[in-house]
Short mmCIF file of C-alpha atoms in Angstrom, two decimals:
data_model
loop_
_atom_site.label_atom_id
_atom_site.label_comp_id
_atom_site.label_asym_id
_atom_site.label_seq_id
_atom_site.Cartn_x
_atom_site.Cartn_y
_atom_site.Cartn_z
CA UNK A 176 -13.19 -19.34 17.31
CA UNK A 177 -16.00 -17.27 18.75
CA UNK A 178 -17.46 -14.54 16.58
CA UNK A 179 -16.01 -11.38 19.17
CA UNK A 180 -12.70 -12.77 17.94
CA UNK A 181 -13.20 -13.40 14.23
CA UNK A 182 -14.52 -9.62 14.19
CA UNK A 183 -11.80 -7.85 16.17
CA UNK A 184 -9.02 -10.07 14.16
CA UNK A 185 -10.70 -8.64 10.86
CA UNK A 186 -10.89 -4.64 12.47
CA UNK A 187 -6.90 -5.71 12.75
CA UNK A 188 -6.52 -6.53 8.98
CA UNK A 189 -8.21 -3.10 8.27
CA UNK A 190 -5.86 -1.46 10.28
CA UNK A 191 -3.05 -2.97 9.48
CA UNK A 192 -3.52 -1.60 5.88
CA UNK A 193 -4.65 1.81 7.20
CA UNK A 194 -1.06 1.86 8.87
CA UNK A 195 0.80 1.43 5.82
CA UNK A 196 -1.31 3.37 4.10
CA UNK A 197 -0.65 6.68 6.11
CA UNK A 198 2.77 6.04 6.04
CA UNK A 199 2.91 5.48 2.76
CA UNK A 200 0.66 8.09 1.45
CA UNK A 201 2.19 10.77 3.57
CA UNK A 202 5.72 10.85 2.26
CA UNK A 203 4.91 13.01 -0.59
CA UNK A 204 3.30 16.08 1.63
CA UNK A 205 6.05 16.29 3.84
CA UNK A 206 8.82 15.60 1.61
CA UNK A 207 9.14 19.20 0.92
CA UNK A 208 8.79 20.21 4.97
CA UNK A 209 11.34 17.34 5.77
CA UNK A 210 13.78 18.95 3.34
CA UNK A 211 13.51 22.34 4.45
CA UNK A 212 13.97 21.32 8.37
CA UNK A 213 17.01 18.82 7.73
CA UNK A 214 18.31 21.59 4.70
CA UNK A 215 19.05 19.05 2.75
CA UNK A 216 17.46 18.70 -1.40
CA UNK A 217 14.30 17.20 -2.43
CA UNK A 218 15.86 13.83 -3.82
CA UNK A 219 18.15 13.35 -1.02
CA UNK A 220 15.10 13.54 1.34
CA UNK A 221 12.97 11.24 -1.34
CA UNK A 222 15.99 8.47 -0.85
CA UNK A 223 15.82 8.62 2.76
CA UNK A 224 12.21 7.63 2.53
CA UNK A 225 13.24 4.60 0.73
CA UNK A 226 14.29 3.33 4.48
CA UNK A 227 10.45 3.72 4.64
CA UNK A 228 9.73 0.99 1.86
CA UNK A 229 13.20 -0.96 2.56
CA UNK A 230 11.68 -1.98 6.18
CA UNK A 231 8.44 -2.69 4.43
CA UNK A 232 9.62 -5.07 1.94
CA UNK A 233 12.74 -6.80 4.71
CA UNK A 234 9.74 -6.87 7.17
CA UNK A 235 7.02 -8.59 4.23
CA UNK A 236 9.21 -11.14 3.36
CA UNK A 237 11.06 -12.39 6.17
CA UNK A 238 7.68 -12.28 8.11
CA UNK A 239 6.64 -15.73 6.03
CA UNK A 240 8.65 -17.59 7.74
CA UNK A 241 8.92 -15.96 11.41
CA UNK A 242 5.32 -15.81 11.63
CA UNK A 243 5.77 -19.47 12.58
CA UNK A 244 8.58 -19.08 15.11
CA UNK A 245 7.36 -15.76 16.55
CA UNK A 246 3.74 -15.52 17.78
CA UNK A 247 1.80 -12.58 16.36
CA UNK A 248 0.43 -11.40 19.58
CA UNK A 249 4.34 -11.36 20.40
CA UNK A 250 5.25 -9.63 17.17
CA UNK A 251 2.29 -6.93 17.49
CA UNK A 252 2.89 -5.88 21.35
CA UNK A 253 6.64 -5.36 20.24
CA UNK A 254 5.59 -3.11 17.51
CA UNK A 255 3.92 -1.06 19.34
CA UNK A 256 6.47 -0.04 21.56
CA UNK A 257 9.20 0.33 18.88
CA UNK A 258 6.25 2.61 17.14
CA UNK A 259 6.51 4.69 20.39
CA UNK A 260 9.99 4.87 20.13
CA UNK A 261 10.32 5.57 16.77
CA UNK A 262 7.63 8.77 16.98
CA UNK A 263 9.71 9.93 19.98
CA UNK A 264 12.69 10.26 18.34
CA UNK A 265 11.41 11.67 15.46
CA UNK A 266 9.65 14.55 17.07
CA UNK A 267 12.74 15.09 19.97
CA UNK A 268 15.80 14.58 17.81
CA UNK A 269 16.72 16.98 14.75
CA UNK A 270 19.08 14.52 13.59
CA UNK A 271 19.50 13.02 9.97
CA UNK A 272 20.98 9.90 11.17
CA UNK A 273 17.82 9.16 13.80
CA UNK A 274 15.20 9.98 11.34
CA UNK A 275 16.93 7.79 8.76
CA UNK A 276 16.74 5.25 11.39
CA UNK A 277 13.14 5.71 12.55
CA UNK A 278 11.83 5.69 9.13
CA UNK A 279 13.13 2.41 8.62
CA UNK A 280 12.08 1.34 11.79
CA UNK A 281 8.40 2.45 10.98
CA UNK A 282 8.32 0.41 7.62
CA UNK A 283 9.48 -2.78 9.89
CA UNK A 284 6.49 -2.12 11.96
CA UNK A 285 4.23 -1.51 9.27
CA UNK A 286 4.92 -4.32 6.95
CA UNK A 287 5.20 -6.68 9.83
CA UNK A 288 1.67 -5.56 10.53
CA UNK A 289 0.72 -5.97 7.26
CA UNK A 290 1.69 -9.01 6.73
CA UNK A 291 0.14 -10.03 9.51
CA UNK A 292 -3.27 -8.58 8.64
CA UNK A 293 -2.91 -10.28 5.03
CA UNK A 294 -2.51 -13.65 6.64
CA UNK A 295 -5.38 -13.63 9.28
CA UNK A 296 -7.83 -12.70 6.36
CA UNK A 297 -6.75 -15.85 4.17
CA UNK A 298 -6.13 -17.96 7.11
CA UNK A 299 -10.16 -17.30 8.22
CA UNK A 300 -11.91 -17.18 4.91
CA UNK A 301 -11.79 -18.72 1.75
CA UNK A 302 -12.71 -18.76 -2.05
CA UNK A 303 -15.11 -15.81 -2.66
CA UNK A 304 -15.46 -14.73 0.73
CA UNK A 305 -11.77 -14.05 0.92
CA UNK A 306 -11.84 -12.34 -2.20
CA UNK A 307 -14.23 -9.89 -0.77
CA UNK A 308 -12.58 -9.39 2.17
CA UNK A 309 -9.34 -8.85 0.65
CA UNK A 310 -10.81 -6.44 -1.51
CA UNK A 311 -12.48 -4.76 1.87
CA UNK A 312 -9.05 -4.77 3.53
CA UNK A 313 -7.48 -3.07 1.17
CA UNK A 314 -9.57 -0.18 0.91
CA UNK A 315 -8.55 0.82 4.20
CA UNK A 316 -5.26 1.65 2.74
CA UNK A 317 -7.39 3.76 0.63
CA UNK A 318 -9.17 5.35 3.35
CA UNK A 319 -6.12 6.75 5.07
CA UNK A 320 -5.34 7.56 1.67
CA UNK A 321 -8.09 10.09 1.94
CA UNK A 322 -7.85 10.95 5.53
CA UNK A 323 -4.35 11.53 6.22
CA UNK A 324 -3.71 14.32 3.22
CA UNK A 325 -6.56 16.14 4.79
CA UNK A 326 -5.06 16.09 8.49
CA UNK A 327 -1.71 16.81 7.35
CA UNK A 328 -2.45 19.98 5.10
CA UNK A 329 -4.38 20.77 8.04
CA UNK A 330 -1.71 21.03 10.45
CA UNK A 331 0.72 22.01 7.96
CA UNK A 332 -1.40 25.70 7.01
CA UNK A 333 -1.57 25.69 11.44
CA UNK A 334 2.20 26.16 11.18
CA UNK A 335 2.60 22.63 12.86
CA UNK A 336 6.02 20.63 12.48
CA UNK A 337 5.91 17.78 9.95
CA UNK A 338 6.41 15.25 12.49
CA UNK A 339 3.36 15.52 14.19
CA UNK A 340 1.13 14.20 11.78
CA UNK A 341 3.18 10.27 12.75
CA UNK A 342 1.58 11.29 15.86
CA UNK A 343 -2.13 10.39 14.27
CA UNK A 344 0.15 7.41 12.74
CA UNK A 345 0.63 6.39 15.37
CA UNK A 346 -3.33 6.42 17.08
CA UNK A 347 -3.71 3.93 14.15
CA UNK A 348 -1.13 1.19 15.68
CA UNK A 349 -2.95 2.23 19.36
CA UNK A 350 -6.10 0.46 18.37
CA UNK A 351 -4.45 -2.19 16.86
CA UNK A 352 -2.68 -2.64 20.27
CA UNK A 353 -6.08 -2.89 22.01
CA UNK A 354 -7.63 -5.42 19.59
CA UNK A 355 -4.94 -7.75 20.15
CA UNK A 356 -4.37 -7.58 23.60
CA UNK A 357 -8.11 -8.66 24.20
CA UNK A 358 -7.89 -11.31 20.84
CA UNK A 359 -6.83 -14.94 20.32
CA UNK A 360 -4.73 -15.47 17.18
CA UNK A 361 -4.81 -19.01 15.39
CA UNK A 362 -2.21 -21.18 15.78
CA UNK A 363 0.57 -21.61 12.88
CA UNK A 364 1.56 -25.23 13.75
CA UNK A 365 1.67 -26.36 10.43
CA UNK A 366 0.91 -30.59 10.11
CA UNK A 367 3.11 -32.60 8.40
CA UNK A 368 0.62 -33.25 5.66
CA UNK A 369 0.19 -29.19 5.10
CA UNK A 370 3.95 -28.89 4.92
CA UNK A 371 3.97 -31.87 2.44
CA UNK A 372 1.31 -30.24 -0.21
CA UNK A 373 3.31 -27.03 0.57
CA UNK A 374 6.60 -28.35 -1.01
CA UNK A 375 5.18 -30.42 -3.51
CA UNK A 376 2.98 -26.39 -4.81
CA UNK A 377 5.04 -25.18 -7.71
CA UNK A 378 4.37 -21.62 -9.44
CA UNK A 379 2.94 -21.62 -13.10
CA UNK A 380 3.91 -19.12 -15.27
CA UNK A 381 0.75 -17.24 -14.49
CA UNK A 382 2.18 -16.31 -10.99
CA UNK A 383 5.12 -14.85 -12.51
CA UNK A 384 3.28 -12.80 -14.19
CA UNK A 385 1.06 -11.94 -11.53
CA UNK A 386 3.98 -10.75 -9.47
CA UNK A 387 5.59 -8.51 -11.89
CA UNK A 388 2.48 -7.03 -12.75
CA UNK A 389 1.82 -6.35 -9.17
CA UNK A 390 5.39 -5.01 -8.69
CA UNK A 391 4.91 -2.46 -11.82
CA UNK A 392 1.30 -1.35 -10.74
CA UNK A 393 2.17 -0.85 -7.32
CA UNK A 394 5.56 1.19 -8.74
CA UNK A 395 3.39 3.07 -11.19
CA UNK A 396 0.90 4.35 -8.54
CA UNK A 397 3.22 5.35 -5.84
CA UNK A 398 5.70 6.98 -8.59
CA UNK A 399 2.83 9.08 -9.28
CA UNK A 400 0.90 9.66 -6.50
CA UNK A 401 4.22 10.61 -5.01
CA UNK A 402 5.03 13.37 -6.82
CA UNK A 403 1.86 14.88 -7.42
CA UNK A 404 1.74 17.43 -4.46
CA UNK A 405 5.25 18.91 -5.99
CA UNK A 406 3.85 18.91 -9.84
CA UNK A 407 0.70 20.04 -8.58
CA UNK A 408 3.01 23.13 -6.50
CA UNK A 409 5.78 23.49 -9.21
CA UNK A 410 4.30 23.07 -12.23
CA UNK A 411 0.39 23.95 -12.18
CA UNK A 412 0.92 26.70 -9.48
CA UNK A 413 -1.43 25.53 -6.67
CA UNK A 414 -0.62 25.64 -3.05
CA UNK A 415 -0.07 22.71 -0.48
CA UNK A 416 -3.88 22.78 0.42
CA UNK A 417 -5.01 22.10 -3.45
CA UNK A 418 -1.93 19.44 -3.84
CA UNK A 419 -3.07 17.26 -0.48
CA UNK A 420 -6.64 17.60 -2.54
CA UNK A 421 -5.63 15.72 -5.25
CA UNK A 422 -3.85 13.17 -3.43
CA UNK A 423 -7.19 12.83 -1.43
CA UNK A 424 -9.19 12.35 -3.55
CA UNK A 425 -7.66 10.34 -5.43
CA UNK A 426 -7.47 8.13 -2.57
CA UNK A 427 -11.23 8.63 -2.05
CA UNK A 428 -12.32 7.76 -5.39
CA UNK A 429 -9.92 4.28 -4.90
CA UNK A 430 -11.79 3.65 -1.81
CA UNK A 431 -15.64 4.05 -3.21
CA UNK A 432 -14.29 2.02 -6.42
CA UNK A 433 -13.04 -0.64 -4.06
CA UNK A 434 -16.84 -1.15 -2.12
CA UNK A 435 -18.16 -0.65 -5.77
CA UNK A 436 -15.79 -3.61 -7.76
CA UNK A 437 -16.00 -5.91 -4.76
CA UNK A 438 -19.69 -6.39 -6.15
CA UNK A 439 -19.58 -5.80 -9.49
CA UNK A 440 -16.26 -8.30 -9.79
CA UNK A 441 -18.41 -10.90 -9.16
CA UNK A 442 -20.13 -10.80 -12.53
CA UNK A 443 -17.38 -10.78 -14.64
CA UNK A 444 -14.28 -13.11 -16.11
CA UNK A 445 -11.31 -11.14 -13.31
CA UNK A 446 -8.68 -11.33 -16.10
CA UNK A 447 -11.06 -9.32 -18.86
CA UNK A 448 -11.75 -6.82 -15.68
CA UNK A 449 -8.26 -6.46 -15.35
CA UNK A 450 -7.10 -5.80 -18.99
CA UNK A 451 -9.98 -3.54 -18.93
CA UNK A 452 -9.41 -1.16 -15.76
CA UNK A 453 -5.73 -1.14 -16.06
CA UNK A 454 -6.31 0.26 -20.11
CA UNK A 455 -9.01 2.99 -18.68
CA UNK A 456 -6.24 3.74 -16.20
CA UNK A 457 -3.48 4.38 -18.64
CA UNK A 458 -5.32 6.74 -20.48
CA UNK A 459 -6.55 8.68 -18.15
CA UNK A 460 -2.90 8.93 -16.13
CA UNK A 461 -1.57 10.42 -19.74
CA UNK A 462 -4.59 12.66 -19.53
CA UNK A 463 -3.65 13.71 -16.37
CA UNK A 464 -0.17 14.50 -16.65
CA UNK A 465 -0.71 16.40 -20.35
CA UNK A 466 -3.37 18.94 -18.63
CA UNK A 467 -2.50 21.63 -16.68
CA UNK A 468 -5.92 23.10 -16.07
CA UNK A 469 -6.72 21.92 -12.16
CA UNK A 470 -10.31 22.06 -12.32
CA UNK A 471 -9.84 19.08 -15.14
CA UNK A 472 -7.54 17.46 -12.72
CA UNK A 473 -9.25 17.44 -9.85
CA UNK A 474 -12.11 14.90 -12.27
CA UNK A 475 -9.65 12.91 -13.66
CA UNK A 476 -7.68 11.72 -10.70
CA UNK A 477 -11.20 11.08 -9.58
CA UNK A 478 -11.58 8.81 -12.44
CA UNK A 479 -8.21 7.25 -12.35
CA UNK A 480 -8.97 6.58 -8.33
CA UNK A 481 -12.19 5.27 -9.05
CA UNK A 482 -10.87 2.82 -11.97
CA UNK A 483 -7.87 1.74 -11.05
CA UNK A 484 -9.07 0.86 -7.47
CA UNK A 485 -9.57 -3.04 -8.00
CA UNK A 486 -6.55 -3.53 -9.99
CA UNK A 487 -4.01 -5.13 -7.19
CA UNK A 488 -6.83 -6.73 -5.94
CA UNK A 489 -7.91 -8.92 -9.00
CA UNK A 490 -3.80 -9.29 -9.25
CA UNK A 491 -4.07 -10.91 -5.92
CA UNK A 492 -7.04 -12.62 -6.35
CA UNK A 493 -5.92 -14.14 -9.59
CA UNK A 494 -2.72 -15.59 -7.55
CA UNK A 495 -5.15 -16.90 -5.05
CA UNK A 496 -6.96 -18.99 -8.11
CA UNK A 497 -3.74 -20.50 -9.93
CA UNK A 498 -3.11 -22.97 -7.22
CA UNK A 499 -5.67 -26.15 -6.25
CA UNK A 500 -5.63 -24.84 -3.52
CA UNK A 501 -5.48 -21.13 -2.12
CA UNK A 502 -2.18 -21.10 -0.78
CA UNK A 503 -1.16 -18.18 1.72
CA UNK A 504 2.70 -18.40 0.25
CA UNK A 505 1.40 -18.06 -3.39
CA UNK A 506 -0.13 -14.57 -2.12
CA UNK A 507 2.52 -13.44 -0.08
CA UNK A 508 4.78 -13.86 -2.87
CA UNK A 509 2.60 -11.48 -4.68
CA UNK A 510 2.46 -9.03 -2.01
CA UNK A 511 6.22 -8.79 -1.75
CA UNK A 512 6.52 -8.89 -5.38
CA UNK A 513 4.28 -5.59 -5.06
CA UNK A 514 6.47 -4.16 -2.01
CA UNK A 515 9.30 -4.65 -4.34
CA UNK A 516 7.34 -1.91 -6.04
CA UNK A 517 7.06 0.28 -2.64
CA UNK A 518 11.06 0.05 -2.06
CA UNK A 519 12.16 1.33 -5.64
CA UNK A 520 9.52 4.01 -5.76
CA UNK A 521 12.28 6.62 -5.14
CA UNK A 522 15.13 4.57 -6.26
CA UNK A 523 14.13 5.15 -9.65
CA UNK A 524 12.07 8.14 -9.83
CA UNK A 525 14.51 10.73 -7.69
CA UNK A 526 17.15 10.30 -10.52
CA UNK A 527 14.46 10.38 -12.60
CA UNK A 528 13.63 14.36 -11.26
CA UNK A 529 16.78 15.13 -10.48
CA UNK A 530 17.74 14.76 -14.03
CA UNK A 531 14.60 15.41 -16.13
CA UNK A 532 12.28 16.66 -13.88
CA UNK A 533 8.84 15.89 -12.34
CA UNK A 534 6.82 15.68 -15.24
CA UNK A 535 9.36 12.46 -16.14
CA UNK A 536 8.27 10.56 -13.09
CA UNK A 537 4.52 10.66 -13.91
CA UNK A 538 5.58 9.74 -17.74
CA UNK A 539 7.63 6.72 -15.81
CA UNK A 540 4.51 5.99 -13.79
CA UNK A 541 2.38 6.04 -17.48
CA UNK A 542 4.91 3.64 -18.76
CA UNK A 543 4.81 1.54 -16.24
CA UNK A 544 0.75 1.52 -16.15
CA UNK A 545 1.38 0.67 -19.94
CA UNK A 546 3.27 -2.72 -19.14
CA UNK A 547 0.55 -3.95 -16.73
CA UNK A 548 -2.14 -3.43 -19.76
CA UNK A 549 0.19 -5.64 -22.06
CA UNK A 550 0.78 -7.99 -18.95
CA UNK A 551 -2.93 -7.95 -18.27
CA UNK A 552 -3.77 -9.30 -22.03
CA UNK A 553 -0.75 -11.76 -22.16
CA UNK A 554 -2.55 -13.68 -18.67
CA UNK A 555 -5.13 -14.04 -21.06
CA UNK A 556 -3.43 -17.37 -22.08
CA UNK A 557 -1.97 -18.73 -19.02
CA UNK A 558 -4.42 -18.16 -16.20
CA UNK A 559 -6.82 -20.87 -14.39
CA UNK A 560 -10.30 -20.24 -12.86
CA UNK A 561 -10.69 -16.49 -13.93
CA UNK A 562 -14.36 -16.38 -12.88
#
């Protein structure tokens, strides 16, 4: 594989993160727009955008297995044109049933993407090196994190219609269109000696683990990051402009901890890292939801960003290490165990602030930060090869 290729299969990991990223990230600015134009309440329109995750997780999963039948040149080319689609009928319809439907079809694209970008990083590098990179990856999600609140409040305060902002979306799918027209993707063939160590891999205990503390984490963050435009609005007073702010940058703050940890993980035992960041976290999330000063807020959302930002990582990275060898499935697993996480996000919290209110979400989101602490300390005595 000639370097040209190696690079511009990488710059389609990155974006293949961004994607889901600003799809993900973006629900909760809108959800209040979206609710107004389809006059329909605010955890109605927060279940609808559970199609969102649905296609993510459906797409994640089955994507294991038709990565091998499919060819991901194939799968990507398709995806952009169902992208196109799914943008058009979401800006030229006003119909409940088609945005339902394009939602979903988005979170197909996105985790197929995803899941595509996951593989090509583990399938080119290995050991520490893949570590890295999957740390780098990652922080795209992060970046559009920080980008996309920005644009949308943007357009939002020009009067603009929520659904132009899948518009920029949808620039981020363009260039991964371009890269992989002009790349060469490996081939999946798997030898009969590969698929022999593959059935004879079993999962330890420690994976287990792994998984549902990726599936909580992931659950935790969204269920807060979610609603924190409408607890910034309802309950501290702010307006749309000040909520995208915190949501940016907190997503800042994640990225710069991300470039930070990737070096500083390297240093330390990953399952002492991990007990450690996710117990800074938890504090400062309870901090965060008991002050209602936004100055203060602003710094600790910072913090939390900035210290919670390796924490899925070193979950995935720790999966990577409990096998002899790195297997791709053992990760995967992982990563739909986490997209688990994505799909319930509104399951559970809209009856959650429907019935209690906002404030009840982010004290779900605490809890949940609170089992991955106790998780964190229990892998203490079951994982392998923590440094």
């Amino acid at each position: 594989m000639t370097r040209t290729n190696r690079i511009s299969l990488i710059w389609i990991s990155f974006f293949s993160y961004a994607l889901t990223g600003a799809l993900i990230v973006v629900t909760g600015l809108i959800m209040g727009n979206v609710s107004e134009y389809f006059e329909i309440s605010l955890s109605y329109t927060s279940n609808i955008f559970t199609f969102l995750n649905a296609g993510i997780l459906i797409s994640i999963f089955l994507n294991a297995w038709l990565m091998e039948i499919i060819p991901l040149k194939k799968q990507i080319i398709v995806g952009f044109f169902l992208m196109v689609l799914s943008i058009y009928v979401l800006i030229f319809t006003h119909n409940l049933i088609f945005f339902s439907f394009s939602i979903f079809m988005l979170g197909i694209i996105s985790g197929i993407t995803m899941s595509i970008g996951t593989f090509l990083i583990t399938h080119l590098y290995t050991g520490n090196k893949r570590a890295s990179l999957l740390l780098l990856t990652d922080s795209f999600f992060s970046m559009s994190g920080m980008f996309i609140p920005v644009c949308t409040t943007f357009l939002l305060k020009k009067n603009f219609q929520w659904y132009w902002v899948y518009t920029l979306i949808g620039i981020i799918y363009l260039f991964i269109f371009l890269l992989t027209i002009y790349s060469k993707f490996p081939n999946l063939n798997s030898t009969n000696q590969e698929k022999k160590i593959k059935q004879k891999e079993k999962y330890s205990t420690s994976i287990f683990l792994l998984s549902l503390s990726a599936l909580c984490y992931i659950l935790g963050q969204l269920g807060f990051i979610s609603w924190i435009p409408e607890f910034s609005i309802k309950l501290i007073g702010t307006n749309i402009v000040d909520a995208g702010k915190l949501v940016s940058n907190f997503w800042m703050a994640y990225m710069f901890g991300m470039w930070c940890f990737s070096g500083i993980l390297k240093f330390f035992d990953l399952q002492k890292m991990m007990f450690f960041l996710t117990g800074i976290s938890c504090v400062l999330m309870y901090l965060f939801i008991k002050n209602t000063n936004y100055e203060y807020l602003k710094w600790i959302i910072i913090l939390l960003g900035f210290f919670s930002s390796a924490i899925y990582t070193l979950i995935i990275t720790l999966g990577s290490l409990q096998t002899k060898k790195t297997s791709p499935k053992v990760i995967n697993f992982i990563l739909t165990s986490g997209t688990i996480g994505t799909l319930l996000t509104f399951i559970i919290t809209s009856p959650i602030v429907s019935q209690f209110g906002i404030k009840a979400a982010l004290i779900t989101a605490n809890i949940l930060y609170l089992i991955v602490f106790i998780l964190s300390f229990v892998l203490g005595f079951f994982t392998k090869h923590r440094k």
